[in-house]
């Protein structure tokens, strides 16, 4: 079968053509959503329909007949297969979707038009095959109406051609489109056809899902009120087909990344199967890593961060296999940005950050890879042929060296050993349970059933706190003890939902407001405010009277507390801008806390800041405060905000309309960010900014804690008070404290040195006196003496003194001390000459240590022991003399 019987298209051309085709059909062109999904049930975005879940559920609607997108996806459920011809971790999914706007017949007709029309893919019709669900006669006829012969349509069972959200609920049949790669790819089996598990002749590239039924508990499947369409076509797979290639990795994008590996390693792709697999893994993982970090995921030990770290380390390992030395993944990042940055500008915008995180993680893992691999190889060498590596060993490698389990399995399998994964999983589970038991549960971290029910029935709370500190409102709901109640009496701890509120709910790092809610005959003290979906939950204590659903109330925030929060929130914006100016564009906010008394700002950076850098940052922020710039807030479209240069939070999702907060009216202000929080009216309101600390909060992230306004004054007052007290104790002026402390430190060091020399030096009285009592043995002298008051370290100095006093002649000692702490220190030492004549320090200490309640040992030249019974010292020394033949 000829491979030249249809045209060639690049990946970019296919992507653009697909999206334009369905946009012209009336679908809304939607950009790819983040790899971090809005759906809390998903770890990572893994399908094109993820971002449209609420449309399928009927919670949202769109004016258009449907949607189309090219979605970034990431799946790691079959990571062990990545590197073969088809499996990928990161991929792009072309899709078109309907939420009742167009029909199954439309979806089939448009799909066939797109893949066969010369204006689009123009694939040969004779090489196309369709599969349908075994009972879906409708789909068979719809395909046949498009001109597909019946013998090119196959029926498959539920395992292949039926989709369901779960045991009950929305479900429906699928129809898959296959491309015949030719007989040379076939298995030659009698029943070889689409869906064959024994060969790759028929390549599935587009799946059309018709979600048309609502499965009931009794198994019946009535029609859904609105029938949905969800289709997905893997871009890499159709690109390989359109470029007359047989594998995903031979398409233009991935083949370009394989070329990076060839240049770095000097290995030629296609020359050897094992090296080819490593080149494919590097190409795949480099792309996945780039997009994950570009969407705000940071390497870590749990969740998405662990997936990222696992892919990074797997890539480093396969770079080692190919002989690539040093850090190399940054070269891949550069190429991914070059190849795909025009379609996904976020990876270009965050290029420096991605490269910095990759480099830091790569260096960190390279440093431990050697040690981990050496330890693993030692364990494998100790196994008999075919033996299983214990799961506990694999866990230790994971826990001690950060050695990924998939690498352990890969190396072990290459050496002919399996890994006991049940035991490994048990160790991991035990570790997680320990961590869970020691962690404090976040009482606000769950979104329980009562709030789900309330969110379904109540309108979202209207927030008026940007303009007002107080507002009239109506009670929509009261939650007490996790249940919705109609009334709350005095003393009750409740969560109150209002239709309107001036209270800011905790989000974006900013603390929620506190204050009061008052009604006729009732008063509540609000202790915190939290968002529950679109509802604001006011955590409160009923201090007087009773509150009921439907009551008219007055809600008032603690305005003084809010004012301090405003100032600290504005300070985080100024700090972010200053950090970017001092450290570079790679800096991005990774978390924050905005409280009334302080602020905390986490940011991406790869090393501790120097004192000079901290001073520059602090100076830039204070300069902006002293410039007294007005804080300007404008509401605009997201695209307009980004065009204005507004900084978006790394990995954050925004709606179509956003608030933009700037310092001043300039076209290029010191700071301009997208932000929904509350802010100072003028930078001068902050008064003063002072950094309290800078520290690490994990790999690739740093934390600055700071204070402003009244917090800064309190901080400086406390520091000045400490300084004044120190000056008083040191009897000097405050500005001379540092000099005085340095002088005292030097005096202390000199005094300690003199004391050590006086008590343990070669000329010290105790050592000199002891040496006078040295006994001549056969070929060496030996000193047996009690030197009370010396520590173990000082005993070693005493031995140095005895050796010096011997003037190079063979000498040995057995000395003991009752230490200042009431313990016993024993030491035996001998020069090489003494050892040659039969002295063994280790043997002596082993014999006598028990007499002082201790034990010890060592080498012939040096041995020490500790003990708990000073009353046994004399007996121990007598025993030493006896052992040496002195009695």
PDB file of C-alpha atoms in Angstrom, residues 149 332 395 506 757 793:
ATOM      1  CA  UNK A 149     -18.937   0.687   3.095  1.00  0.00           C
ATOM      2  CA  UNK A 332      15.317  20.630  25.731  1.00  0.00           C
ATOM      3  CA  UNK A 395      11.391   1.982  49.851  1.00  0.00           C
ATOM      4  CA  UNK A 506     -10.187  34.251  52.854  1.00  0.00           C
ATOM      5  CA  UNK A 757      46.901  24.589  77.399  1.00  0.00           C
ATOM      6  CA  UNK A 793      38.093  15.698  74.043  1.00  0.00           C
TER       7      UNK A 793
END
